[in-house]
């Protein structure tokens, strides 16, 4: 393997690490929002419009699932790339 190819793999891996960190941070924020929403629902459900509350909660949950899917994809790509990198040395 040439050093250019090795450098390219290393660069791709670094980009995946950055994407992974970004998705993890987004998931942490999303989970905080979900917990805050559940707390608000628990304290104020009687005065809130339940259909709207449920819809908002479902949207947050869908966002969380989407972020988990993206994170999984990045981690899978990172694992495959790590294997390629280890075989090149």
PDB file of N, CA and C in Angstrom:
ATOM      1  N   UNK A   1       0.849  -1.187   0.000  1.00  0.00           N
ATOM      2  CA  UNK A   1       0.000   0.000   0.000  1.00  0.00           C
ATOM      3  C   UNK A   1       0.886   1.239   0.000  1.00  0.00           C
ATOM      4  N   UNK A   2       0.538   2.197  -0.779  1.00  0.00           N
ATOM      5  CA  UNK A   2       1.324   3.421  -0.847  1.00  0.00           C
ATOM      6  C   UNK A   2       0.993   4.321   0.321  1.00  0.00           C
ATOM      7  N   UNK A   3       1.906   5.242   0.609  1.00  0.00           N
ATOM      8  CA  UNK A   3       1.659   6.161   1.717  1.00  0.00           C
ATOM      9  C   UNK A   3       0.477   7.076   1.415  1.00  0.00           C
ATOM     10  N   UNK A   4       0.253   7.374   0.141  1.00  0.00           N
ATOM     11  CA  UNK A   4      -0.893   8.210  -0.234  1.00  0.00           C
ATOM     12  C   UNK A   4      -2.193   7.510   0.118  1.00  0.00           C
ATOM     13  N   UNK A   5      -2.275   6.214  -0.187  1.00  0.00           N
ATOM     14  CA  UNK A   5      -3.479   5.451   0.129  1.00  0.00           C
ATOM     15  C   UNK A   5      -3.647   5.346   1.642  1.00  0.00           C
ATOM     16  N   UNK A   6      -2.551   5.138   2.339  1.00  0.00           N
ATOM     17  CA  UNK A   6      -2.579   5.056   3.796  1.00  0.00           C
ATOM     18  C   UNK A   6      -3.031   6.390   4.400  1.00  0.00           C
ATOM     19  N   UNK A   7      -2.526   7.472   3.839  1.00  0.00           N
ATOM     20  CA  UNK A   7      -2.928   8.807   4.307  1.00  0.00           C
ATOM     21  C   UNK A   7      -4.406   9.054   4.040  1.00  0.00           C
ATOM     22  N   UNK A   8      -4.868   8.582   2.897  1.00  0.00           N
ATOM     23  CA  UNK A   8      -6.287   8.743   2.548  1.00  0.00           C
ATOM     24  C   UNK A   8      -7.174   7.969   3.526  1.00  0.00           C
ATOM     25  N   UNK A   9      -6.779   6.735   3.837  1.00  0.00           N
ATOM     26  CA  UNK A   9      -7.537   5.935   4.804  1.00  0.00           C
ATOM     27  C   UNK A   9      -7.540   6.599   6.176  1.00  0.00           C
ATOM     28  N   UNK A  10      -6.391   7.122   6.569  1.00  0.00           N
ATOM     29  CA  UNK A  10      -6.300   7.810   7.861  1.00  0.00           C
ATOM     30  C   UNK A  10      -7.185   9.052   7.897  1.00  0.00           C
ATOM     31  N   UNK A  11      -7.211   9.763   6.790  1.00  0.00           N
ATOM     32  CA  UNK A  11      -8.058  10.954   6.701  1.00  0.00           C
ATOM     33  C   UNK A  11      -9.532  10.581   6.777  1.00  0.00           C
ATOM     34  N   UNK A  12      -9.913   9.521   6.055  1.00  0.00           N
ATOM     35  CA  UNK A  12     -11.308   9.057   6.096  1.00  0.00           C
ATOM     36  C   UNK A  12     -11.681   8.619   7.504  1.00  0.00           C
ATOM     37  N   UNK A  13     -10.758   7.933   8.172  1.00  0.00           N
ATOM     38  CA  UNK A  13     -11.015   7.459   9.533  1.00  0.00           C
ATOM     39  C   UNK A  13     -11.210   8.644  10.480  1.00  0.00           C
ATOM     40  N   UNK A  14     -10.364   9.662  10.341  1.00  0.00           N
ATOM     41  CA  UNK A  14     -10.483  10.861  11.187  1.00  0.00           C
ATOM     42  C   UNK A  14     -11.824  11.550  10.965  1.00  0.00           C
ATOM     43  N   UNK A  15     -12.283  11.579   9.709  1.00  0.00           N
ATOM     44  CA  UNK A  15     -13.588  12.174   9.418  1.00  0.00           C
ATOM     45  C   UNK A  15     -14.713  11.377  10.080  1.00  0.00           C
ATOM     46  N   UNK A  16     -14.595  10.047  10.047  1.00  0.00           N
ATOM     47  CA  UNK A  16     -15.607   9.204  10.678  1.00  0.00           C
ATOM     48  C   UNK A  16     -15.609   9.388  12.193  1.00  0.00           C
ATOM     49  N   UNK A  17     -14.443   9.544  12.773  1.00  0.00           N
ATOM     50  CA  UNK A  17     -14.355   9.791  14.217  1.00  0.00           C
ATOM     51  C   UNK A  17     -15.067  11.102  14.559  1.00  0.00           C
ATOM     52  N   UNK A  18     -14.850  12.125  13.733  1.00  0.00           N
ATOM     53  CA  UNK A  18     -15.507  13.417  13.957  1.00  0.00           C
ATOM     54  C   UNK A  18     -17.023  13.289  13.823  1.00  0.00           C
ATOM     55  N   UNK A  19     -17.477  12.549  12.805  1.00  0.00           N
ATOM     56  CA  UNK A  19     -18.919  12.337  12.622  1.00  0.00           C
ATOM     57  C   UNK A  19     -19.500  11.577  13.813  1.00  0.00           C
ATOM     58  N   UNK A  20     -18.774  10.580  14.274  1.00  0.00           N
ATOM     59  CA  UNK A  20     -19.236   9.803  15.422  1.00  0.00           C
ATOM     60  C   UNK A  20     -19.399  10.704  16.646  1.00  0.00           C
ATOM     61  N   UNK A  21     -18.399  11.522  16.911  1.00  0.00           N
ATOM     62  CA  UNK A  21     -18.469  12.453  18.045  1.00  0.00           C
ATOM     63  C   UNK A  21     -19.659  13.393  17.910  1.00  0.00           C
ATOM     64  N   UNK A  22     -19.887  13.875  16.690  1.00  0.00           N
ATOM     65  CA  UNK A  22     -21.001  14.791  16.449  1.00  0.00           C
ATOM     66  C   UNK A  22     -22.343  14.109  16.716  1.00  0.00           C
ATOM     67  N   UNK A  23     -22.507  12.884  16.214  1.00  0.00           N
ATOM     68  CA  UNK A  23     -23.764  12.165  16.441  1.00  0.00           C
ATOM     69  C   UNK A  23     -23.958  11.830  17.919  1.00  0.00           C
ATOM     70  N   UNK A  24     -22.886  11.482  18.603  1.00  0.00           N
ATOM     71  CA  UNK A  24     -22.989  11.197  20.039  1.00  0.00           C
ATOM     72  C   UNK A  24     -23.446  12.455  20.780  1.00  0.00           C
ATOM     73  N   UNK A  25     -22.863  13.600  20.451  1.00  0.00           N
ATOM     74  CA  UNK A  25     -23.263  14.857  21.089  1.00  0.00           C
ATOM     75  C   UNK A  25     -24.719  15.200  20.786  1.00  0.00           C
ATOM     76  N   UNK A  26     -25.136  14.974  19.547  1.00  0.00           N
ATOM     77  CA  UNK A  26     -26.529  15.232  19.184  1.00  0.00           C
ATOM     78  C   UNK A  26     -27.473  14.299  19.948  1.00  0.00           C
ATOM     79  N   UNK A  27     -27.063  13.037  20.108  1.00  0.00           N
ATOM     80  CA  UNK A  27     -27.885  12.087  20.855  1.00  0.00           C
ATOM     81  C   UNK A  27     -27.997  12.476  22.323  1.00  0.00           C
ATOM     82  N   UNK A  28     -26.913  12.938  22.911  1.00  0.00           N
ATOM     83  CA  UNK A  28     -26.955  13.389  24.305  1.00  0.00           C
ATOM     84  C   UNK A  28     -27.961  14.524  24.450  1.00  0.00           C
ATOM     85  N   UNK A  29     -27.901  15.479  23.532  1.00  0.00           N
ATOM     86  CA  UNK A  29     -28.843  16.603  23.564  1.00  0.00           C
ATOM     87  C   UNK A  29     -30.276  16.125  23.373  1.00  0.00           C
ATOM     88  N   UNK A  30     -30.481  15.251  22.415  1.00  0.00           N
ATOM     89  CA  UNK A  30     -31.820  14.726  22.143  1.00  0.00           C
ATOM     90  C   UNK A  30     -32.367  13.989  23.368  1.00  0.00           C
ATOM     91  N   UNK A  31     -31.533  13.177  23.987  1.00  0.00           N
ATOM     92  CA  UNK A  31     -31.973  12.450  25.183  1.00  0.00           C
ATOM     93  C   UNK A  31     -32.312  13.390  26.331  1.00  0.00           C
ATOM     94  N   UNK A  32     -31.549  14.472  26.479  1.00  0.00           N
ATOM     95  CA  UNK A  32     -31.872  15.469  27.504  1.00  0.00           C
ATOM     96  C   UNK A  32     -33.230  16.108  27.223  1.00  0.00           C
ATOM     97  N   UNK A  33     -33.469  16.418  25.950  1.00  0.00           N
ATOM     98  CA  UNK A  33     -34.756  17.010  25.579  1.00  0.00           C
ATOM     99  C   UNK A  33     -35.904  16.044  25.854  1.00  0.00           C
ATOM    100  N   UNK A  34     -35.693  14.776  25.559  1.00  0.00           N
ATOM    101  CA  UNK A  34     -36.732  13.781  25.829  1.00  0.00           C
ATOM    102  C   UNK A  34     -37.015  13.690  27.321  1.00  0.00           C
ATOM    103  N   UNK A  35     -35.964  13.633  28.125  1.00  0.00           N
ATOM    104  CA  UNK A  35     -36.151  13.567  29.583  1.00  0.00           C
ATOM    105  C   UNK A  35     -36.841  14.820  30.107  1.00  0.00           C
ATOM    106  N   UNK A  36     -36.453  15.980  29.592  1.00  0.00           N
ATOM    107  CA  UNK A  36     -37.107  17.231  30.002  1.00  0.00           C
ATOM    108  C   UNK A  36     -38.576  17.224  29.602  1.00  0.00           C
ATOM    109  N   UNK A  37     -38.863  16.741  28.392  1.00  0.00           N
ATOM    110  CA  UNK A  37     -40.253  16.674  27.929  1.00  0.00           C
ATOM    111  C   UNK A  37     -41.072  15.746  28.820  1.00  0.00           C
ATOM    112  N   UNK A  38     -40.508  14.610  29.170  1.00  0.00           N
ATOM    113  CA  UNK A  38     -41.224  13.668  30.037  1.00  0.00           C
ATOM    114  C   UNK A  38     -41.470  14.263  31.412  1.00  0.00           C
ATOM    115  N   UNK A  39     -40.510  15.026  31.895  1.00  0.00           N
ATOM    116  CA  UNK A  39     -40.682  15.700  33.185  1.00  0.00           C
ATOM    117  C   UNK A  39     -41.805  16.736  33.116  1.00  0.00           C
ATOM    118  N   UNK A  40     -41.821  17.513  32.040  1.00  0.00           N
ATOM    119  CA  UNK A  40     -42.889  18.507  31.861  1.00  0.00           C
ATOM    120  C   UNK A  40     -44.241  17.809  31.762  1.00  0.00           C
ATOM    121  N   UNK A  41     -44.291  16.713  31.020  1.00  0.00           N
ATOM    122  CA  UNK A  41     -45.546  15.967  30.873  1.00  0.00           C
ATOM    123  C   UNK A  41     -46.012  15.447  32.234  1.00  0.00           C
ATOM    124  N   UNK A  42     -45.088  14.911  33.002  1.00  0.00           N
ATOM    125  CA  UNK A  42     -45.439  14.362  34.317  1.00  0.00           C
ATOM    126  C   UNK A  42     -45.976  15.443  35.255  1.00  0.00           C
ATOM    127  N   UNK A  43     -45.427  16.640  35.153  1.00  0.00           N
ATOM    128  CA  UNK A  43     -45.851  17.716  36.063  1.00  0.00           C
ATOM    129  C   UNK A  43     -47.058  18.492  35.563  1.00  0.00           C
ATOM    130  N   UNK A  44     -47.235  18.575  34.236  1.00  0.00           N
ATOM    131  CA  UNK A  44     -48.239  19.499  33.717  1.00  0.00           C
ATOM    132  C   UNK A  44     -49.221  18.871  32.739  1.00  0.00           C
ATOM    133  N   UNK A  45     -49.295  17.566  32.693  1.00  0.00           N
ATOM    134  CA  UNK A  45     -50.127  16.886  31.691  1.00  0.00           C
ATOM    135  C   UNK A  45     -51.578  17.352  31.726  1.00  0.00           C
ATOM    136  N   UNK A  46     -52.065  17.691  32.903  1.00  0.00           N
ATOM    137  CA  UNK A  46     -53.462  18.085  33.028  1.00  0.00           C
ATOM    138  C   UNK A  46     -53.812  19.379  32.332  1.00  0.00           C
ATOM    139  N   UNK A  47     -52.827  20.248  32.121  1.00  0.00           N
ATOM    140  CA  UNK A  47     -53.105  21.543  31.504  1.00  0.00           C
ATOM    141  C   UNK A  47     -52.574  21.649  30.079  1.00  0.00           C
ATOM    142  N   UNK A  48     -52.026  20.552  29.569  1.00  0.00           N
ATOM    143  CA  UNK A  48     -51.476  20.559  28.218  1.00  0.00           C
ATOM    144  C   UNK A  48     -52.412  19.819  27.253  1.00  0.00           C
ATOM    145  N   UNK A  49     -52.349  20.185  26.016  1.00  0.00           N
ATOM    146  CA  UNK A  49     -53.127  19.517  24.974  1.00  0.00           C
ATOM    147  C   UNK A  49     -52.420  18.202  24.646  1.00  0.00           C
ATOM    148  N   UNK A  50     -53.012  17.091  25.070  1.00  0.00           N
ATOM    149  CA  UNK A  50     -52.351  15.787  25.007  1.00  0.00           C
ATOM    150  C   UNK A  50     -51.987  15.332  23.597  1.00  0.00           C
ATOM    151  N   UNK A  51     -52.815  15.599  22.624  1.00  0.00           N
ATOM    152  CA  UNK A  51     -52.463  15.203  21.259  1.00  0.00           C
ATOM    153  C   UNK A  51     -51.185  15.902  20.793  1.00  0.00           C
ATOM    154  N   UNK A  52     -51.057  17.173  21.120  1.00  0.00           N
ATOM    155  CA  UNK A  52     -49.865  17.935  20.754  1.00  0.00           C
ATOM    156  C   UNK A  52     -48.655  17.432  21.523  1.00  0.00           C
ATOM    157  N   UNK A  53     -48.839  17.167  22.802  1.00  0.00           N
ATOM    158  CA  UNK A  53     -47.758  16.650  23.635  1.00  0.00           C
ATOM    159  C   UNK A  53     -47.244  15.320  23.071  1.00  0.00           C
ATOM    160  N   UNK A  54     -48.168  14.424  22.749  1.00  0.00           N
ATOM    161  CA  UNK A  54     -47.777  13.115  22.211  1.00  0.00           C
ATOM    162  C   UNK A  54     -47.062  13.268  20.870  1.00  0.00           C
ATOM    163  N   UNK A  55     -47.578  14.140  20.037  1.00  0.00           N
ATOM    164  CA  UNK A  55     -46.965  14.351  18.728  1.00  0.00           C
ATOM    165  C   UNK A  55     -45.533  14.865  18.881  1.00  0.00           C
ATOM    166  N   UNK A  56     -45.336  15.817  19.770  1.00  0.00           N
ATOM    167  CA  UNK A  56     -43.996  16.362  20.000  1.00  0.00           C
ATOM    168  C   UNK A  56     -43.065  15.278  20.547  1.00  0.00           C
ATOM    169  N   UNK A  57     -43.558  14.470  21.481  1.00  0.00           N
ATOM    170  CA  UNK A  57     -42.747  13.397  22.053  1.00  0.00           C
ATOM    171  C   UNK A  57     -42.369  12.373  20.983  1.00  0.00           C
ATOM    172  N   UNK A  58     -43.315  12.037  20.125  1.00  0.00           N
ATOM    173  CA  UNK A  58     -43.025  11.088  19.044  1.00  0.00           C
ATOM    174  C   UNK A  58     -41.988  11.644  18.071  1.00  0.00           C
ATOM    175  N   UNK A  59     -42.035  12.947  17.815  1.00  0.00           N
ATOM    176  CA  UNK A  59     -41.040  13.566  16.937  1.00  0.00           C
ATOM    177  C   UNK A  59     -39.650  13.495  17.560  1.00  0.00           C
ATOM    178  N   UNK A  60     -39.565  13.761  18.851  1.00  0.00           N
ATOM    179  CA  UNK A  60     -38.272  13.647  19.536  1.00  0.00           C
ATOM    180  C   UNK A  60     -37.755  12.211  19.482  1.00  0.00           C
ATOM    181  N   UNK A  61     -38.650  11.267  19.694  1.00  0.00           N
ATOM    182  CA  UNK A  61     -38.258   9.863  19.646  1.00  0.00           C
ATOM    183  C   UNK A  61     -37.798   9.464  18.242  1.00  0.00           C
ATOM    184  N   UNK A  62     -38.487   9.925  17.224  1.00  0.00           N
ATOM    185  CA  UNK A  62     -38.100   9.635  15.842  1.00  0.00           C
ATOM    186  C   UNK A  62     -36.725  10.230  15.539  1.00  0.00           C
ATOM    187  N   UNK A  63     -36.478  11.418  16.058  1.00  0.00           N
ATOM    188  CA  UNK A  63     -35.176  12.055  15.865  1.00  0.00           C
ATOM    189  C   UNK A  63     -34.083  11.223  16.537  1.00  0.00           C
ATOM    190  N   UNK A  64     -34.368  10.739  17.729  1.00  0.00           N
ATOM    191  CA  UNK A  64     -33.407   9.908  18.452  1.00  0.00           C
ATOM    192  C   UNK A  64     -33.104   8.629  17.649  1.00  0.00           C
ATOM    193  N   UNK A  65     -34.136   8.005  17.116  1.00  0.00           N
ATOM    194  CA  UNK A  65     -33.940   6.790  16.323  1.00  0.00           C
ATOM    195  C   UNK A  65     -33.110   7.074  15.070  1.00  0.00           C
ATOM    196  N   UNK A  66     -33.370   8.189  14.424  1.00  0.00           N
ATOM    197  CA  UNK A  66     -32.623   8.566  13.228  1.00  0.00           C
ATOM    198  C   UNK A  66     -31.147   8.787  13.563  1.00  0.00           C
ATOM    199  N   UNK A  67     -30.884   9.465  14.669  1.00  0.00           N
ATOM    200  CA  UNK A  67     -29.502   9.699  15.079  1.00  0.00           C
ATOM    201  C   UNK A  67     -28.804   8.386  15.431  1.00  0.00           C
ATOM    202  N   UNK A  68     -29.509   7.477  16.087  1.00  0.00           N
ATOM    203  CA  UNK A  68     -28.926   6.173  16.402  1.00  0.00           C
ATOM    204  C   UNK A  68     -28.595   5.391  15.133  1.00  0.00           C
ATOM    205  N   UNK A  69     -29.456   5.491  14.138  1.00  0.00           N
ATOM    206  CA  UNK A  69     -29.217   4.822  12.852  1.00  0.00           C
ATOM    207  C   UNK A  69     -27.977   5.406  12.174  1.00  0.00           C
ATOM    208  N   UNK A  70     -27.865   6.715  12.180  1.00  0.00           N
ATOM    209  CA  UNK A  70     -26.700   7.376  11.582  1.00  0.00           C
ATOM    210  C   UNK A  70     -25.423   7.014  12.330  1.00  0.00           C
ATOM    211  N   UNK A  71     -25.511   6.979  13.655  1.00  0.00           N
ATOM    212  CA  UNK A  71     -24.352   6.620  14.465  1.00  0.00           C
ATOM    213  C   UNK A  71     -23.919   5.185  14.186  1.00  0.00           C
ATOM    214  N   UNK A  72     -24.881   4.283  14.073  1.00  0.00           N
ATOM    215  CA  UNK A  72     -24.569   2.900  13.753  1.00  0.00           C
ATOM    216  C   UNK A  72     -23.835   2.808  12.416  1.00  0.00           C
ATOM    217  N   UNK A  73     -24.329   3.520  11.415  1.00  0.00           N
ATOM    218  CA  UNK A  73     -23.723   3.491  10.087  1.00  0.00           C
ATOM    219  C   UNK A  73     -22.281   3.987  10.138  1.00  0.00           C
ATOM    220  N   UNK A  74     -22.047   5.080  10.860  1.00  0.00           N
ATOM    221  CA  UNK A  74     -20.696   5.623  10.968  1.00  0.00           C
ATOM    222  C   UNK A  74     -19.784   4.632  11.690  1.00  0.00           C
ATOM    223  N   UNK A  75     -20.287   4.032  12.757  1.00  0.00           N
ATOM    224  CA  UNK A  75     -19.463   3.064  13.497  1.00  0.00           C
ATOM    225  C   UNK A  75     -19.158   1.831  12.653  1.00  0.00           C
ATOM    226  N   UNK A  76     -20.101   1.399  11.854  1.00  0.00           N
ATOM    227  CA  UNK A  76     -19.869   0.271  10.961  1.00  0.00           C
ATOM    228  C   UNK A  76     -18.799   0.620   9.932  1.00  0.00           C
ATOM    229  N   UNK A  77     -18.927   1.785   9.305  1.00  0.00           N
ATOM    230  CA  UNK A  77     -17.940   2.225   8.323  1.00  0.00           C
ATOM    231  C   UNK A  77     -16.562   2.371   8.972  1.00  0.00           C
ATOM    232  N   UNK A  78     -16.542   2.879  10.182  1.00  0.00           N
ATOM    233  CA  UNK A  78     -15.280   3.051  10.902  1.00  0.00           C
ATOM    234  C   UNK A  78     -14.622   1.694  11.173  1.00  0.00           C
ATOM    235  N   UNK A  79     -15.407   0.705  11.547  1.00  0.00           N
ATOM    236  CA  UNK A  79     -14.880  -0.641  11.800  1.00  0.00           C
ATOM    237  C   UNK A  79     -14.311  -1.269  10.524  1.00  0.00           C
ATOM    238  N   UNK A  80     -15.035  -1.110   9.433  1.00  0.00           N
ATOM    239  CA  UNK A  80     -14.566  -1.648   8.149  1.00  0.00           C
ATOM    240  C   UNK A  80     -13.259  -0.972   7.744  1.00  0.00           C
ATOM    241  N   UNK A  81     -13.210   0.343   7.908  1.00  0.00           N
ATOM    242  CA  UNK A  81     -12.015   1.095   7.563  1.00  0.00           C
ATOM    243  C   UNK A  81     -10.847   0.698   8.462  1.00  0.00           C
ATOM    244  N   UNK A  82     -11.105   0.487   9.741  1.00  0.00           N
ATOM    245  CA  UNK A  82     -10.047   0.071  10.654  1.00  0.00           C
ATOM    246  C   UNK A  82      -9.469  -1.274  10.220  1.00  0.00           C
ATOM    247  N   UNK A  83     -10.338  -2.166   9.750  1.00  0.00           N
ATOM    248  CA  UNK A  83      -9.869  -3.444   9.243  1.00  0.00           C
ATOM    249  C   UNK A  83      -8.981  -3.262   8.016  1.00  0.00           C
ATOM    250  N   UNK A  84      -9.401  -2.398   7.100  1.00  0.00           N
ATOM    251  CA  UNK A  84      -8.600  -2.128   5.901  1.00  0.00           C
ATOM    252  C   UNK A  84      -7.253  -1.546   6.283  1.00  0.00           C
ATOM    253  N   UNK A  85      -7.249  -0.653   7.258  1.00  0.00           N
ATOM    254  CA  UNK A  85      -6.009  -0.023   7.689  1.00  0.00           C
ATOM    255  C   UNK A  85      -5.063  -1.041   8.327  1.00  0.00           C
ATOM    256  N   UNK A  86      -5.623  -1.961   9.110  1.00  0.00           N
ATOM    257  CA  UNK A  86      -4.769  -2.949   9.769  1.00  0.00           C
ATOM    258  C   UNK A  86      -4.196  -3.949   8.776  1.00  0.00           C
ATOM    259  N   UNK A  87      -4.914  -4.208   7.706  1.00  0.00           N
ATOM    260  CA  UNK A  87      -4.420  -5.137   6.700  1.00  0.00           C
ATOM    261  C   UNK A  87      -3.373  -4.508   5.793  1.00  0.00           C
ATOM    262  N   UNK A  88      -3.312  -3.202   5.802  1.00  0.00           N
ATOM    263  CA  UNK A  88      -2.353  -2.506   4.922  1.00  0.00           C
ATOM    264  C   UNK A  88      -0.988  -2.355   5.576  1.00  0.00           C
ATOM    265  N   UNK A  89      -0.909  -2.672   6.861  1.00  0.00           N
ATOM    266  CA  UNK A  89       0.381  -2.494   7.539  1.00  0.00           C
ATOM    267  C   UNK A  89       1.143  -3.784   7.638  1.00  0.00           C
TER     268      UNK A  89
END
